[in-house]
Coordinates of C-alpha atoms and ligand atoms in Angstrom, one line a residue:
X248 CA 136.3 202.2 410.0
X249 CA 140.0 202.3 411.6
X250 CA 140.6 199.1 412.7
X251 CA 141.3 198.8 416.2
X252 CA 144.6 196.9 417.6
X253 CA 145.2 196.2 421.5
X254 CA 148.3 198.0 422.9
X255 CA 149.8 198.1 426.5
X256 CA 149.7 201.6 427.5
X257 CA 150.9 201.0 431.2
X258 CA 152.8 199.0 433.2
X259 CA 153.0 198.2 436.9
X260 CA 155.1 195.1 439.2
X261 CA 155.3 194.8 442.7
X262 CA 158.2 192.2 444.2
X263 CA 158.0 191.3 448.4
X264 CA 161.2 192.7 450.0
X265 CA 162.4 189.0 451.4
X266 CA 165.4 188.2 449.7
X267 CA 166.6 184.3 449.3
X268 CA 169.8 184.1 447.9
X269 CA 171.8 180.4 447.0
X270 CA 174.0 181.3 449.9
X271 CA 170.9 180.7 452.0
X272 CA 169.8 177.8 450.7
X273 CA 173.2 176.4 450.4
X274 CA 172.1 175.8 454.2
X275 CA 168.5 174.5 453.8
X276 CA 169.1 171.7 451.0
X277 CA 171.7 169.9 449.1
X278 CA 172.7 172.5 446.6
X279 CA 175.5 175.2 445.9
X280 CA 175.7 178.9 444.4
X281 CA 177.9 177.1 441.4
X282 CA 175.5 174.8 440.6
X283 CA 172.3 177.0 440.6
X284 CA 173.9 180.0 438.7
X285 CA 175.6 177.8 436.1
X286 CA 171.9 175.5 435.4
X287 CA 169.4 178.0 435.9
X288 CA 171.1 181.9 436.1
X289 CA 169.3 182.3 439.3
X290 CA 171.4 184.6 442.2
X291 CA 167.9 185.0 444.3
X292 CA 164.4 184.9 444.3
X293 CA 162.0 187.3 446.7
X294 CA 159.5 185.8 448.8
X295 CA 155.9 186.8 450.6
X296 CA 156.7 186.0 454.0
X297 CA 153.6 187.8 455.7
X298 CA 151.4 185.3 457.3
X299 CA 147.7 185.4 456.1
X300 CA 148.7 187.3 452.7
X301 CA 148.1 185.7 449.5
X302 CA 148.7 186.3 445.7
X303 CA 146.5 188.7 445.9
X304 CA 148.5 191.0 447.8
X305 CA 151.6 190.7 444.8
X306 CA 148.2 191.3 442.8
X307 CA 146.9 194.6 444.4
X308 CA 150.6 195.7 444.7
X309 CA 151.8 195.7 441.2
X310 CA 147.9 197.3 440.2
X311 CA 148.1 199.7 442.0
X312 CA 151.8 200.9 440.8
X313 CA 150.3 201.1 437.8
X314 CA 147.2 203.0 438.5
X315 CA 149.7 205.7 440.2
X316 CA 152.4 205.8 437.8
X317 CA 149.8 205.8 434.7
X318 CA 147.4 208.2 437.2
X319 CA 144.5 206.4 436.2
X320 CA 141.1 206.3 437.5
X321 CA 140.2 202.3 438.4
X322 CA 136.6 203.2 438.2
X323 CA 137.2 203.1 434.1
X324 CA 138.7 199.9 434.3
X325 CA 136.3 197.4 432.4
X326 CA 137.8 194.4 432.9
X327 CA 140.4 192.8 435.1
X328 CA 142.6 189.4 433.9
X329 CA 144.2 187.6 436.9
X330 CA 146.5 185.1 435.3
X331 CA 147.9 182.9 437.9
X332 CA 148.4 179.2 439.2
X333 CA 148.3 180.1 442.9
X334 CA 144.9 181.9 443.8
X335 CA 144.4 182.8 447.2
X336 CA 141.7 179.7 447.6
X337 CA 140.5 177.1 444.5
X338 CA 137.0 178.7 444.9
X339 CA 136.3 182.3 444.8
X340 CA 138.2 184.6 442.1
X341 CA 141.5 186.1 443.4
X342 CA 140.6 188.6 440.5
X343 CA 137.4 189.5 441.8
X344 CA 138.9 190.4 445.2
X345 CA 141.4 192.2 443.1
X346 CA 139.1 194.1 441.4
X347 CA 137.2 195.2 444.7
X348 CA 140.3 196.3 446.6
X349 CA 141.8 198.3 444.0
X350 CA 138.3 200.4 443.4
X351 CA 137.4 199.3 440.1
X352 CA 133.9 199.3 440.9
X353 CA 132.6 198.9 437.2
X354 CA 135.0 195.9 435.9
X355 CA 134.2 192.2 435.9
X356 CA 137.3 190.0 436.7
X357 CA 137.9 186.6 436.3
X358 CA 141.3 184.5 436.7
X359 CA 143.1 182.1 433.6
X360 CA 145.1 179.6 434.6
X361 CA 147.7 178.2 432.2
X362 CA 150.7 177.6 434.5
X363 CA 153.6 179.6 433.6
X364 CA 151.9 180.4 430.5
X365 CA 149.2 182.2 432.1
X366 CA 150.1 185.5 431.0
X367 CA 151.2 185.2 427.8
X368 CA 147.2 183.5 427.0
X369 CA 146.0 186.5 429.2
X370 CA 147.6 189.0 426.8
X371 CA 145.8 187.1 424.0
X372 CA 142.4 186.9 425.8
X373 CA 142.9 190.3 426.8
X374 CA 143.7 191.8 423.3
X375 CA 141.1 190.1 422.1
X376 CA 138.4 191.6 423.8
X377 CA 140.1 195.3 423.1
X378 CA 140.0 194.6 419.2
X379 CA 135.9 193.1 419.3
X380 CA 135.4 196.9 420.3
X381 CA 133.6 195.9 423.9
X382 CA 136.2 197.0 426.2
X383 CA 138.3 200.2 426.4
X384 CA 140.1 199.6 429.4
X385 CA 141.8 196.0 430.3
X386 CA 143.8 195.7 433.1
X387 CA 145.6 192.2 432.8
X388 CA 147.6 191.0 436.3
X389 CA 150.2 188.4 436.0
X390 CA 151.0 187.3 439.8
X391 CA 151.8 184.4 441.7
X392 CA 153.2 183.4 445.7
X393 CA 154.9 180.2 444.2
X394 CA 156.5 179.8 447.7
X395 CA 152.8 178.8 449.3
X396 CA 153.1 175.4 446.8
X397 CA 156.8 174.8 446.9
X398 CA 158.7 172.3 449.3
X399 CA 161.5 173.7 450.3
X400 CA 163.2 170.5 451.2
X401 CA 162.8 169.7 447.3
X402 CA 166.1 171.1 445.8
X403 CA 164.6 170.3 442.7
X404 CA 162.2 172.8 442.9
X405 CA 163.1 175.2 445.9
X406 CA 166.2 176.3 443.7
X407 CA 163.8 177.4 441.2
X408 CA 160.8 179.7 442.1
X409 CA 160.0 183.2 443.3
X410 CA 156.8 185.4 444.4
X411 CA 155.9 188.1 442.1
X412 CA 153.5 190.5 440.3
X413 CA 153.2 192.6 437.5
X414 CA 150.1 194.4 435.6
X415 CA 149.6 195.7 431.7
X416 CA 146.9 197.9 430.9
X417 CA 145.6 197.0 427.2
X418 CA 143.8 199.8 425.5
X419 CA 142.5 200.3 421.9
X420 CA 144.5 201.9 419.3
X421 CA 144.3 203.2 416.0
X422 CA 148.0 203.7 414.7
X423 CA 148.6 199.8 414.3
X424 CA 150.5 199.6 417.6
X425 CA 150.2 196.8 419.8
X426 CA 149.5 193.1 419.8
X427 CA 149.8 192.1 416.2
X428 CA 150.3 188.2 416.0
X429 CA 150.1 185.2 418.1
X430 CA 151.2 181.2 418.0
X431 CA 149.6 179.8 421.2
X432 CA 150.0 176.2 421.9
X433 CA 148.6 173.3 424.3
X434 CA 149.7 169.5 424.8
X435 CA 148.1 167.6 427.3
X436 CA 151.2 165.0 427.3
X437 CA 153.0 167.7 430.1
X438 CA 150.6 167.0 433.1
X439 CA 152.9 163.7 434.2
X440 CA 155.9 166.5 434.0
X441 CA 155.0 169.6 435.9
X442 CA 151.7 169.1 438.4
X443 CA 150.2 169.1 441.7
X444 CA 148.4 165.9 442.4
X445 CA 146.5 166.5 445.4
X446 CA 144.4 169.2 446.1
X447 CA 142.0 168.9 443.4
X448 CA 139.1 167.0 442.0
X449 CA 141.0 163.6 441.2
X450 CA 142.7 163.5 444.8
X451 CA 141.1 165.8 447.0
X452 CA 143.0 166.8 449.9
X453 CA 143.5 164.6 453.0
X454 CA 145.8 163.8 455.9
X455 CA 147.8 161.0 453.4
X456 CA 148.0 163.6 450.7
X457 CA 149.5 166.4 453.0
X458 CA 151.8 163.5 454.9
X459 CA 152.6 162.5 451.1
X460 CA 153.9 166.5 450.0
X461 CA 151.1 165.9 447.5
X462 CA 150.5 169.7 447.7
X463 CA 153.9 170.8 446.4
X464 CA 154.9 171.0 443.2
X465 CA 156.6 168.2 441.7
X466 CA 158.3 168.4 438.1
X467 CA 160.5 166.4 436.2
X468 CA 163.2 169.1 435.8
X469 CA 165.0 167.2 432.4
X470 CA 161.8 166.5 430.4
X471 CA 160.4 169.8 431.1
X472 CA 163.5 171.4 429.8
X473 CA 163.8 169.8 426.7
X474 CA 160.3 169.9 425.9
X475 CA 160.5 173.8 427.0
X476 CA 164.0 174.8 424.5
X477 CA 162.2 173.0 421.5
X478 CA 158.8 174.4 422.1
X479 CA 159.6 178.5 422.7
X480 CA 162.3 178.5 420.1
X481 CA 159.9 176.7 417.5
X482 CA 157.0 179.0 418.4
X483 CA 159.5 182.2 418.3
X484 CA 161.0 181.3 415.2
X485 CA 157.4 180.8 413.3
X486 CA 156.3 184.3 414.7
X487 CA 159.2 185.9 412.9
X488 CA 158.7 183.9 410.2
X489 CA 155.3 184.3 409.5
X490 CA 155.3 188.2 410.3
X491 CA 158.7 188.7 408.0
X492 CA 160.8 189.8 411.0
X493 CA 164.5 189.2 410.8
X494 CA 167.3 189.3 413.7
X495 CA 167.2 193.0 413.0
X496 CA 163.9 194.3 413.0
X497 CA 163.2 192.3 416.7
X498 CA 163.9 194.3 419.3
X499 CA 163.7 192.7 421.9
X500 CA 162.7 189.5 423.4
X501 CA 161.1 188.8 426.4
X502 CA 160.6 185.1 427.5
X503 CA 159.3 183.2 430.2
X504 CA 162.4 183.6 432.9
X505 CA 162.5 180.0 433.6
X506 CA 165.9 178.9 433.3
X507 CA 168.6 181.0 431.1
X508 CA 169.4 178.2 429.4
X509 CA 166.0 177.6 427.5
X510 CA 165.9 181.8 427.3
X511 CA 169.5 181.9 425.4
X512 CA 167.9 178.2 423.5
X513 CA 165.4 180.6 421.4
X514 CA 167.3 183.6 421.5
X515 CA 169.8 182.1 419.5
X516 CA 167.1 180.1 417.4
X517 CA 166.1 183.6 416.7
X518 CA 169.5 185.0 415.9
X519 CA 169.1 187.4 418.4
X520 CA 172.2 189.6 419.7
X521 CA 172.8 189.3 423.6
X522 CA 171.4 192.9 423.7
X523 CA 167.9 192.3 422.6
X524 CA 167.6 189.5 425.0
X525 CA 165.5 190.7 428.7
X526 CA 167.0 188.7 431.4
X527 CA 165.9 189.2 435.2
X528 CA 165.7 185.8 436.1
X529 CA 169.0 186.5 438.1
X530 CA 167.0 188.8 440.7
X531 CA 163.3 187.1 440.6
X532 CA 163.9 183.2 439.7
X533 CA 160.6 181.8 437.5
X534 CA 157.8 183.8 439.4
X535 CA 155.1 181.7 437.1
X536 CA 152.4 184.3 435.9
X537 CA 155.0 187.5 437.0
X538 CA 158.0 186.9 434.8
X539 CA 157.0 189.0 431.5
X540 CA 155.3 191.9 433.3
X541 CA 158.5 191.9 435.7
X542 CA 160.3 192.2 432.4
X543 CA 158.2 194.9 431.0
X544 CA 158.5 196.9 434.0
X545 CA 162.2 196.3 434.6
X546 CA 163.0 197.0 430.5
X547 CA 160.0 199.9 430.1
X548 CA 162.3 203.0 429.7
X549 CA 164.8 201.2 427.2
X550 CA 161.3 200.3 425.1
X551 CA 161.0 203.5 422.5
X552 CA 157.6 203.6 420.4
X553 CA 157.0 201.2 417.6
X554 CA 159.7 198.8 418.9
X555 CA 159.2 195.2 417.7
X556 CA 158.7 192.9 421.0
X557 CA 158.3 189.0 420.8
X558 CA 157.1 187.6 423.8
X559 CA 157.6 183.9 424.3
X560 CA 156.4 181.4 427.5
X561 CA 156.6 177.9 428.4
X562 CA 154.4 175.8 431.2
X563 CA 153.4 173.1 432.7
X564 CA 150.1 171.5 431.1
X565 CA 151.8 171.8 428.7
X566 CA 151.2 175.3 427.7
X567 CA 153.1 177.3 425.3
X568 CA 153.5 180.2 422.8
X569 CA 154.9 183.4 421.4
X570 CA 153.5 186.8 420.8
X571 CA 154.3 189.7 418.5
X572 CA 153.6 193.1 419.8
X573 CA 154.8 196.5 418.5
X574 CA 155.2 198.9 421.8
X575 CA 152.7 202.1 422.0
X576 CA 155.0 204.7 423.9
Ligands
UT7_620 O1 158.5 177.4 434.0 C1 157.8 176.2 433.8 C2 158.7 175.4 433.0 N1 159.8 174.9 433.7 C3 161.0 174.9 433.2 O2 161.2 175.3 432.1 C4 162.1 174.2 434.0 C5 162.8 173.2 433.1 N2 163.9 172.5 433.7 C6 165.0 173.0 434.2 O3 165.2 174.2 434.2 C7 166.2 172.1 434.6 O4 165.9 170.8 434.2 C8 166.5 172.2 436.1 C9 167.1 173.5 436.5 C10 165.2 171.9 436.9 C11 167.5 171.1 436.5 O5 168.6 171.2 435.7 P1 169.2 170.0 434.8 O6 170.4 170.5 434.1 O7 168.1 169.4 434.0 O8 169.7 169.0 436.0 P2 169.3 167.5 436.2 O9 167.9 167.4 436.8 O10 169.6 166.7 435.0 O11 170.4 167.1 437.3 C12 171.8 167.1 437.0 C13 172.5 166.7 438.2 C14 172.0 165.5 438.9 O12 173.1 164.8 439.5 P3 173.7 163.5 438.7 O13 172.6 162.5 438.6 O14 174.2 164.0 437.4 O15 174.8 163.1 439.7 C15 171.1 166.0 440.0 O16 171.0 165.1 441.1 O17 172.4 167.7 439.2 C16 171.9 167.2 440.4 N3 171.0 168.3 441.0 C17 171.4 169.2 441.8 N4 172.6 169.5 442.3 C18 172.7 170.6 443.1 C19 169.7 168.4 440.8 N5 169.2 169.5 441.4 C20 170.3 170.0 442.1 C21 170.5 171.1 442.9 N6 171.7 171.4 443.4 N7 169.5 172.0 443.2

């Protein structure tokens, strides 16, 4: 029997149309264009302004840009991935609502949660279940409305983040294309770095925590980023490694768009020229869950059949890893 691999045959984003730019929040916090470009590479970050709309809005968005541009039929979807760290409520499965309001009738949807990682495990979770031969049809949505968890008097974090959403469909295929390795990682040593503390099960929410900010996200910006350039460049290099790929045979790289100083970390790691390197972190900021299928869907038409892609990611928990996928069209 042909053995079966689990290649992305389609590719969908959706980004809100409100633009924040560092000239605007030049005004709101102590900060400056010079400061933010040179330390992170971010120019501007989009953000879901909309009252009463959630991450599953950026979700159904980006979905259904695939399922038009592809001109598929949801009702063969089997299975939907929501990888996010922002659900529209803790309880109740932004996917399943997902699922529901983009008409796939027949799939079963469920939502992973791995920080900024979230994706990269949902590409693993969902090629697995293409390659055990259940599924024909995943549909895995990265997504997140990291402005509903941010404090925007926090220039440590405000600077940062974006809303965003992007979708792969993973199908079977029988030519050897798509995922073909993967080095995923976990260290439970990150949750002092990057977290949330109220909200959940150890400090439920309450009129102290909310008074506190304990609902935004707080991170310790330094220990996160050296933790993040040793971690994706180790993980990157190892995939190459281990799968005899040189600086020639990648084609391109597409990391977690965190900060361009960790991306340019493992691309020169790697030995990557500039070229091969996908940057939209300028345009987005780190949109959690949304920053490789933004990439994918920014980069598509440069991407040529049988091109060598190494995904890499980095996230709180901490949560990390790198992916090697050969592109199916
Ligand atoms: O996606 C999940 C994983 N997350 C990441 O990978 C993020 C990793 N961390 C980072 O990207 C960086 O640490 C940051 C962009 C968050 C911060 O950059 P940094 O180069 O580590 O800056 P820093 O925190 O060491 O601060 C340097 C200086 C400090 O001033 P002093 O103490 O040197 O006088 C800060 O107070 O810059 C100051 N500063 C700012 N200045 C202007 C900190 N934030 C700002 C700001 N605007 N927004």
């Amino acid at each position: 029997m042909t053995k079966i691999t689990a290649a992305i045959t389609a590719v969908g984003a959706y980004v809100p149309e409100f633009v924040l730019s560092n000239q605007v929040l030049e005004t709101m916090v102590d900060t400056n264009d010079e400061w933010i470009t040179s330390r992170t590479g971010i120019k501007e970050r989009r953000l879901l302004k909309e009252k009463g709309k959630g991450t599953s809005y950026l979700a159904i968005k980006a979905a259904e840009d695939l399922i038009a541009k592809a001109n598929i039929n949801p009702e063969e979807i089997d299975l939907i991935i929501m990888a996010t760290a922002t659900p529209d409520m803790p309880v109740a499965s932004t996917g399943v609502y997902v699922a529901s309001q983009i008409g796939a009738v027949n799939a079963f949807a469920f939502d992973l949660q791995a920080a900024c990682s979230s994706f990269l495990y949902g590409m693993s979770t969902a090629a697995a279940y293409i390659q055990s031969g259940r599924y024909k049809k995943v549909l895995l949505i990265g997504a997140d409305k990291m402005s509903s968890i941010i404090d925007y008097t926090d220039r440590a974090t405000c600077i940062i983040f974006g809303d965003g959403g992007g979708a792969v469909l993973f199908e079977p295929n029988y030519e050897g294309l798509g995922l073909q390795d993967e080095f995923l990682r976990s260290d439970g040593i990150g949750r002092e770095y990057l977290k949330i503390d109220a909200g959940g099960s150890i400090l439920p929410p309450s009129a102290e925590t909310v008074a506190n900010g304990q609902h935004f996200v707080f991170q310790d910006g330094k220990t996160v980023f050296k933790y993040a350039v040793s971690g994706m460049a180790d993980v990157s290099e190892k995939i190459m490694e281990r799968n005899n790929l040189t600086k020639e045979n990648v084609d391109w790289l597409l990391a977690h768009q965190a900060n361009k100083r960790i991306i340019d970390a493992t691309a020169s790691r790697m030995g990557l020229d500039e070229e091969k390197v996908l940057v939209n972190i300028h345009r987005y900021g780190n949109t959690t869950s949304a920053t490789l299928p933004l990439l994918m869907s920014d980069f598509e038409k440069q991407f040529k059949k049988g091109d060598n892609l190494i995904f890499a990611a980095f996230g709180g928990g901490f949560t990390w890893g790198s992916i090697y996928l050969k592109w199916a069209y």
